[in-house]
Amino acid sequence: MSAELIFNALGDPLRRKLMETLAENSPRTATQLAEIYPITRQGILKHLNVLQNSGLVTVQQQGREKRYNITPKPLGELEQWVHNIGEKSEQRLLRLKEMLENKE
């Protein structure tokens, strides 16, 4: 999945909370999630669809119910991307430090 879709999905505070809930206790149905948060089941479904389209959540049909699970792979990819950005920034700062120390 694209980083843009993931960042867009995680840009909403409620979707981040849904991710936390699913990380702690999944699978969950939209009805179960709507009991936790001050939003309708339909509202929860809209947020779950965004999370599903970004690849952060999968859905399994069990009878008449859809159960939502967190998908760890995109989070691992996001974590690696953040780590790489941090490494590049740290390397840049070290080069700047060395340059300033060599000027003295």
Short mmCIF file of N, CA and C in Angstrom, two decimals:
data_model
loop_
_atom_site.label_atom_id
_atom_site.label_comp_id
_atom_site.label_asym_id
_atom_site.label_seq_id
_atom_site.Cartn_x
_atom_site.Cartn_y
_atom_site.Cartn_z
N MET A 1 0.84 -1.18 0.00
CA MET A 1 0.00 0.00 0.00
C MET A 1 0.88 1.25 0.00
N SER A 2 0.31 2.33 -0.43
CA SER A 2 1.12 3.55 -0.52
C SER A 2 1.19 4.24 0.84
N ALA A 3 2.32 4.89 1.05
CA ALA A 3 2.52 5.63 2.29
C ALA A 3 1.48 6.74 2.42
N GLU A 4 1.10 7.32 1.29
CA GLU A 4 0.10 8.40 1.32
C GLU A 4 -1.22 7.92 1.89
N LEU A 5 -1.66 6.73 1.47
CA LEU A 5 -2.92 6.18 1.99
C LEU A 5 -2.80 5.88 3.49
N ILE A 6 -1.66 5.37 3.90
CA ILE A 6 -1.45 5.04 5.31
C ILE A 6 -1.45 6.31 6.16
N PHE A 7 -0.69 7.32 5.71
CA PHE A 7 -0.65 8.57 6.48
C PHE A 7 -2.02 9.24 6.52
N ASN A 8 -2.74 9.18 5.41
CA ASN A 8 -4.08 9.75 5.39
C ASN A 8 -4.98 9.01 6.38
N ALA A 9 -4.89 7.69 6.38
CA ALA A 9 -5.73 6.90 7.28
C ALA A 9 -5.39 7.18 8.74
N LEU A 10 -4.12 7.34 9.04
CA LEU A 10 -3.71 7.56 10.43
C LEU A 10 -3.78 9.03 10.82
N GLY A 11 -4.13 9.89 9.88
CA GLY A 11 -4.23 11.32 10.17
C GLY A 11 -5.45 11.68 11.00
N ASP A 12 -6.39 10.78 11.10
CA ASP A 12 -7.61 11.03 11.86
C ASP A 12 -7.47 10.44 13.26
N PRO A 13 -7.74 11.23 14.31
CA PRO A 13 -7.58 10.72 15.68
C PRO A 13 -8.46 9.49 15.99
N LEU A 14 -9.68 9.48 15.49
CA LEU A 14 -10.55 8.33 15.77
C LEU A 14 -10.01 7.07 15.10
N ARG A 15 -9.49 7.20 13.88
CA ARG A 15 -8.93 6.02 13.22
C ARG A 15 -7.71 5.50 13.97
N ARG A 16 -6.91 6.41 14.53
CA ARG A 16 -5.77 5.95 15.34
C ARG A 16 -6.27 5.21 16.58
N LYS A 17 -7.35 5.70 17.18
CA LYS A 17 -7.91 5.00 18.34
C LYS A 17 -8.48 3.64 17.95
N LEU A 18 -9.11 3.58 16.79
CA LEU A 18 -9.61 2.29 16.31
C LEU A 18 -8.47 1.31 16.12
N MET A 19 -7.36 1.81 15.57
CA MET A 19 -6.18 0.95 15.39
C MET A 19 -5.66 0.45 16.74
N GLU A 20 -5.64 1.32 17.73
CA GLU A 20 -5.19 0.91 19.07
C GLU A 20 -6.11 -0.17 19.64
N THR A 21 -7.42 0.03 19.47
CA THR A 21 -8.38 -0.95 19.98
C THR A 21 -8.20 -2.28 19.28
N LEU A 22 -8.05 -2.25 17.96
CA LEU A 22 -7.87 -3.49 17.22
C LEU A 22 -6.54 -4.16 17.54
N ALA A 23 -5.51 -3.36 17.83
CA ALA A 23 -4.21 -3.93 18.19
C ALA A 23 -4.30 -4.67 19.53
N GLU A 24 -5.12 -4.14 20.42
CA GLU A 24 -5.26 -4.74 21.75
C GLU A 24 -6.22 -5.92 21.75
N ASN A 25 -7.25 -5.84 20.90
CA ASN A 25 -8.31 -6.84 20.98
C ASN A 25 -9.02 -6.95 19.63
N SER A 26 -8.58 -7.87 18.82
CA SER A 26 -9.27 -8.09 17.55
C SER A 26 -9.36 -9.58 17.30
N PRO A 27 -10.27 -10.02 16.50
CA PRO A 27 -11.12 -9.22 15.63
C PRO A 27 -12.30 -8.60 16.38
N ARG A 28 -12.79 -7.51 15.81
CA ARG A 28 -13.96 -6.83 16.37
C ARG A 28 -14.92 -6.50 15.23
N THR A 29 -16.19 -6.45 15.55
CA THR A 29 -17.19 -6.02 14.56
C THR A 29 -17.39 -4.52 14.68
N ALA A 30 -17.99 -3.93 13.66
CA ALA A 30 -18.29 -2.50 13.69
C ALA A 30 -19.24 -2.18 14.85
N THR A 31 -20.16 -3.09 15.11
CA THR A 31 -21.10 -2.89 16.22
C THR A 31 -20.36 -2.86 17.55
N GLN A 32 -19.42 -3.77 17.75
CA GLN A 32 -18.63 -3.78 18.98
C GLN A 32 -17.83 -2.48 19.12
N LEU A 33 -17.27 -2.02 18.03
CA LEU A 33 -16.48 -0.78 18.07
C LEU A 33 -17.37 0.43 18.33
N ALA A 34 -18.58 0.42 17.77
CA ALA A 34 -19.50 1.54 17.97
C ALA A 34 -19.96 1.64 19.42
N GLU A 35 -19.91 0.54 20.14
CA GLU A 35 -20.27 0.56 21.56
C GLU A 35 -19.20 1.26 22.39
N ILE A 36 -17.98 1.31 21.88
CA ILE A 36 -16.85 1.89 22.61
C ILE A 36 -16.74 3.40 22.36
N TYR A 37 -17.01 3.81 21.12
CA TYR A 37 -16.76 5.19 20.71
C TYR A 37 -18.07 5.95 20.51
N PRO A 38 -18.03 7.27 20.70
CA PRO A 38 -19.24 8.09 20.58
C PRO A 38 -19.56 8.41 19.11
N ILE A 39 -19.76 7.38 18.34
CA ILE A 39 -20.05 7.53 16.91
C ILE A 39 -20.95 6.38 16.50
N THR A 40 -21.76 6.60 15.49
CA THR A 40 -22.68 5.55 15.04
C THR A 40 -21.92 4.41 14.37
N ARG A 41 -22.61 3.31 14.24
CA ARG A 41 -22.04 2.16 13.55
C ARG A 41 -21.68 2.53 12.12
N GLN A 42 -22.53 3.31 11.47
CA GLN A 42 -22.26 3.74 10.10
C GLN A 42 -21.00 4.60 10.03
N GLY A 43 -20.82 5.46 11.03
CA GLY A 43 -19.61 6.27 11.09
C GLY A 43 -18.37 5.41 11.29
N ILE A 44 -18.48 4.42 12.15
CA ILE A 44 -17.37 3.48 12.38
C ILE A 44 -17.03 2.77 11.08
N LEU A 45 -18.06 2.33 10.35
CA LEU A 45 -17.83 1.62 9.09
C LEU A 45 -17.08 2.49 8.08
N LYS A 46 -17.39 3.77 8.02
CA LYS A 46 -16.68 4.67 7.11
C LYS A 46 -15.20 4.74 7.48
N HIS A 47 -14.92 4.83 8.76
CA HIS A 47 -13.52 4.88 9.21
C HIS A 47 -12.82 3.54 8.96
N LEU A 48 -13.52 2.44 9.19
CA LEU A 48 -12.94 1.13 8.95
C LEU A 48 -12.64 0.92 7.45
N ASN A 49 -13.50 1.47 6.59
CA ASN A 49 -13.25 1.36 5.15
C ASN A 49 -11.98 2.11 4.76
N VAL A 50 -11.74 3.27 5.35
CA VAL A 50 -10.51 4.01 5.07
C VAL A 50 -9.31 3.19 5.53
N LEU A 51 -9.40 2.62 6.72
CA LEU A 51 -8.31 1.78 7.24
C LEU A 51 -8.10 0.55 6.37
N GLN A 52 -9.19 -0.04 5.90
CA GLN A 52 -9.09 -1.22 5.04
C GLN A 52 -8.47 -0.85 3.69
N ASN A 53 -8.88 0.26 3.11
CA ASN A 53 -8.34 0.69 1.82
C ASN A 53 -6.86 1.02 1.89
N SER A 54 -6.39 1.40 3.07
CA SER A 54 -4.97 1.71 3.24
C SER A 54 -4.15 0.45 3.51
N GLY A 55 -4.82 -0.67 3.74
CA GLY A 55 -4.14 -1.92 4.03
C GLY A 55 -3.84 -2.13 5.50
N LEU A 56 -4.28 -1.21 6.35
CA LEU A 56 -4.00 -1.32 7.79
C LEU A 56 -4.92 -2.31 8.50
N VAL A 57 -6.07 -2.58 7.89
CA VAL A 57 -7.07 -3.44 8.50
C VAL A 57 -7.58 -4.41 7.44
N THR A 58 -7.83 -5.64 7.85
CA THR A 58 -8.47 -6.62 6.98
C THR A 58 -9.84 -6.95 7.55
N VAL A 59 -10.70 -7.47 6.70
CA VAL A 59 -12.04 -7.83 7.14
C VAL A 59 -12.30 -9.28 6.75
N GLN A 60 -12.94 -10.00 7.67
CA GLN A 60 -13.33 -11.39 7.42
C GLN A 60 -14.82 -11.52 7.64
N GLN A 61 -15.48 -12.10 6.68
CA GLN A 61 -16.91 -12.35 6.80
C GLN A 61 -17.12 -13.64 7.58
N GLN A 62 -17.86 -13.57 8.67
CA GLN A 62 -18.21 -14.75 9.46
C GLN A 62 -19.72 -14.75 9.62
N GLY A 63 -20.37 -15.54 8.79
CA GLY A 63 -21.82 -15.53 8.80
C GLY A 63 -22.32 -14.18 8.32
N ARG A 64 -23.13 -13.56 9.14
CA ARG A 64 -23.67 -12.24 8.80
C ARG A 64 -22.78 -11.10 9.28
N GLU A 65 -21.76 -11.43 10.04
CA GLU A 65 -20.89 -10.40 10.62
C GLU A 65 -19.59 -10.25 9.86
N LYS A 66 -19.11 -9.02 9.85
CA LYS A 66 -17.77 -8.74 9.34
C LYS A 66 -16.90 -8.43 10.54
N ARG A 67 -15.76 -9.10 10.60
CA ARG A 67 -14.83 -8.90 11.72
C ARG A 67 -13.57 -8.25 11.18
N TYR A 68 -13.14 -7.22 11.89
CA TYR A 68 -11.99 -6.42 11.46
C TYR A 68 -10.76 -6.75 12.30
N ASN A 69 -9.65 -6.92 11.60
CA ASN A 69 -8.36 -7.24 12.23
C ASN A 69 -7.32 -6.22 11.78
N ILE A 70 -6.38 -5.96 12.66
CA ILE A 70 -5.26 -5.10 12.29
C ILE A 70 -4.29 -5.90 11.43
N THR A 71 -3.64 -5.23 10.49
CA THR A 71 -2.65 -5.85 9.62
C THR A 71 -1.29 -5.27 9.99
N PRO A 72 -0.40 -6.07 10.56
CA PRO A 72 0.87 -5.51 11.05
C PRO A 72 1.87 -5.11 9.97
N LYS A 73 1.83 -5.71 8.78
CA LYS A 73 2.86 -5.45 7.77
C LYS A 73 2.97 -3.96 7.40
N PRO A 74 1.87 -3.26 7.08
CA PRO A 74 2.02 -1.84 6.74
C PRO A 74 2.60 -1.01 7.89
N LEU A 75 2.29 -1.39 9.11
CA LEU A 75 2.84 -0.67 10.26
C LEU A 75 4.34 -0.89 10.36
N GLY A 76 4.79 -2.10 10.05
CA GLY A 76 6.22 -2.38 10.03
C GLY A 76 6.93 -1.58 8.96
N GLU A 77 6.30 -1.47 7.79
CA GLU A 77 6.87 -0.68 6.70
C GLU A 77 6.92 0.80 7.08
N LEU A 78 5.88 1.27 7.75
CA LEU A 78 5.85 2.66 8.20
C LEU A 78 6.93 2.91 9.25
N GLU A 79 7.08 1.96 10.16
CA GLU A 79 8.12 2.08 11.19
C GLU A 79 9.51 2.13 10.55
N GLN A 80 9.73 1.31 9.53
CA GLN A 80 11.03 1.30 8.84
C GLN A 80 11.26 2.62 8.13
N TRP A 81 10.23 3.17 7.52
CA TRP A 81 10.36 4.46 6.83
C TRP A 81 10.72 5.56 7.82
N VAL A 82 10.03 5.60 8.95
CA VAL A 82 10.32 6.61 9.98
C VAL A 82 11.76 6.44 10.48
N HIS A 83 12.17 5.20 10.70
CA HIS A 83 13.53 4.92 11.15
C HIS A 83 14.55 5.43 10.13
N ASN A 84 14.31 5.17 8.85
CA ASN A 84 15.22 5.62 7.80
C ASN A 84 15.32 7.14 7.76
N ILE A 85 14.20 7.82 7.90
CA ILE A 85 14.20 9.28 7.92
C ILE A 85 15.01 9.77 9.12
N GLY A 86 14.83 9.16 10.27
CA GLY A 86 15.58 9.53 11.46
C GLY A 86 17.08 9.32 11.27
N GLU A 87 17.44 8.21 10.65
CA GLU A 87 18.86 7.92 10.39
C GLU A 87 19.47 8.98 9.47
N LYS A 88 18.77 9.32 8.42
CA LYS A 88 19.27 10.33 7.48
C LYS A 88 19.45 11.68 8.17
N SER A 89 18.49 12.03 9.00
CA SER A 89 18.56 13.29 9.72
C SER A 89 19.74 13.29 10.69
N GLU A 90 19.93 12.18 11.38
CA GLU A 90 21.04 12.06 12.32
C GLU A 90 22.38 12.14 11.60
N GLN A 91 22.49 11.49 10.45
CA GLN A 91 23.73 11.55 9.68
C GLN A 91 24.02 12.97 9.21
N ARG A 92 22.98 13.68 8.80
CA ARG A 92 23.15 15.06 8.37
C ARG A 92 23.65 15.92 9.51
N LEU A 93 23.10 15.74 10.69
CA LEU A 93 23.53 16.51 11.85
C LEU A 93 24.97 16.18 12.24
N LEU A 94 25.35 14.91 12.13
CA LEU A 94 26.74 14.52 12.42
C LEU A 94 27.70 15.17 11.43
N ARG A 95 27.34 15.21 10.15
CA ARG A 95 28.19 15.86 9.15
C ARG A 95 28.32 17.36 9.45
N LEU A 96 27.23 17.97 9.84
CA LEU A 96 27.25 19.39 10.17
C LEU A 96 28.14 19.64 11.39
N LYS A 97 28.03 18.78 12.40
CA LYS A 97 28.85 18.89 13.60
C LYS A 97 30.33 18.77 13.24
N GLU A 98 30.66 17.76 12.42
CA GLU A 98 32.05 17.57 12.00
C GLU A 98 32.56 18.78 11.23
N MET A 99 31.73 19.32 10.36
CA MET A 99 32.13 20.48 9.58
C MET A 99 32.41 21.68 10.49
N LEU A 100 31.56 21.89 11.47
CA LEU A 100 31.74 23.01 12.40
C LEU A 100 32.98 22.80 13.27
N GLU A 101 33.21 21.56 13.71
CA GLU A 101 34.39 21.28 14.53
C GLU A 101 35.68 21.45 13.73
N ASN A 102 35.66 21.12 12.44
CA ASN A 102 36.84 21.26 11.60
C ASN A 102 37.14 22.73 11.27
N LYS A 103 36.14 23.59 11.34
CA LYS A 103 36.35 25.01 11.08
C LYS A 103 37.08 25.68 12.24
N GLU A 104 36.96 25.12 13.41
CA GLU A 104 37.56 25.74 14.60
C GLU A 104 39.00 25.51 14.69
#
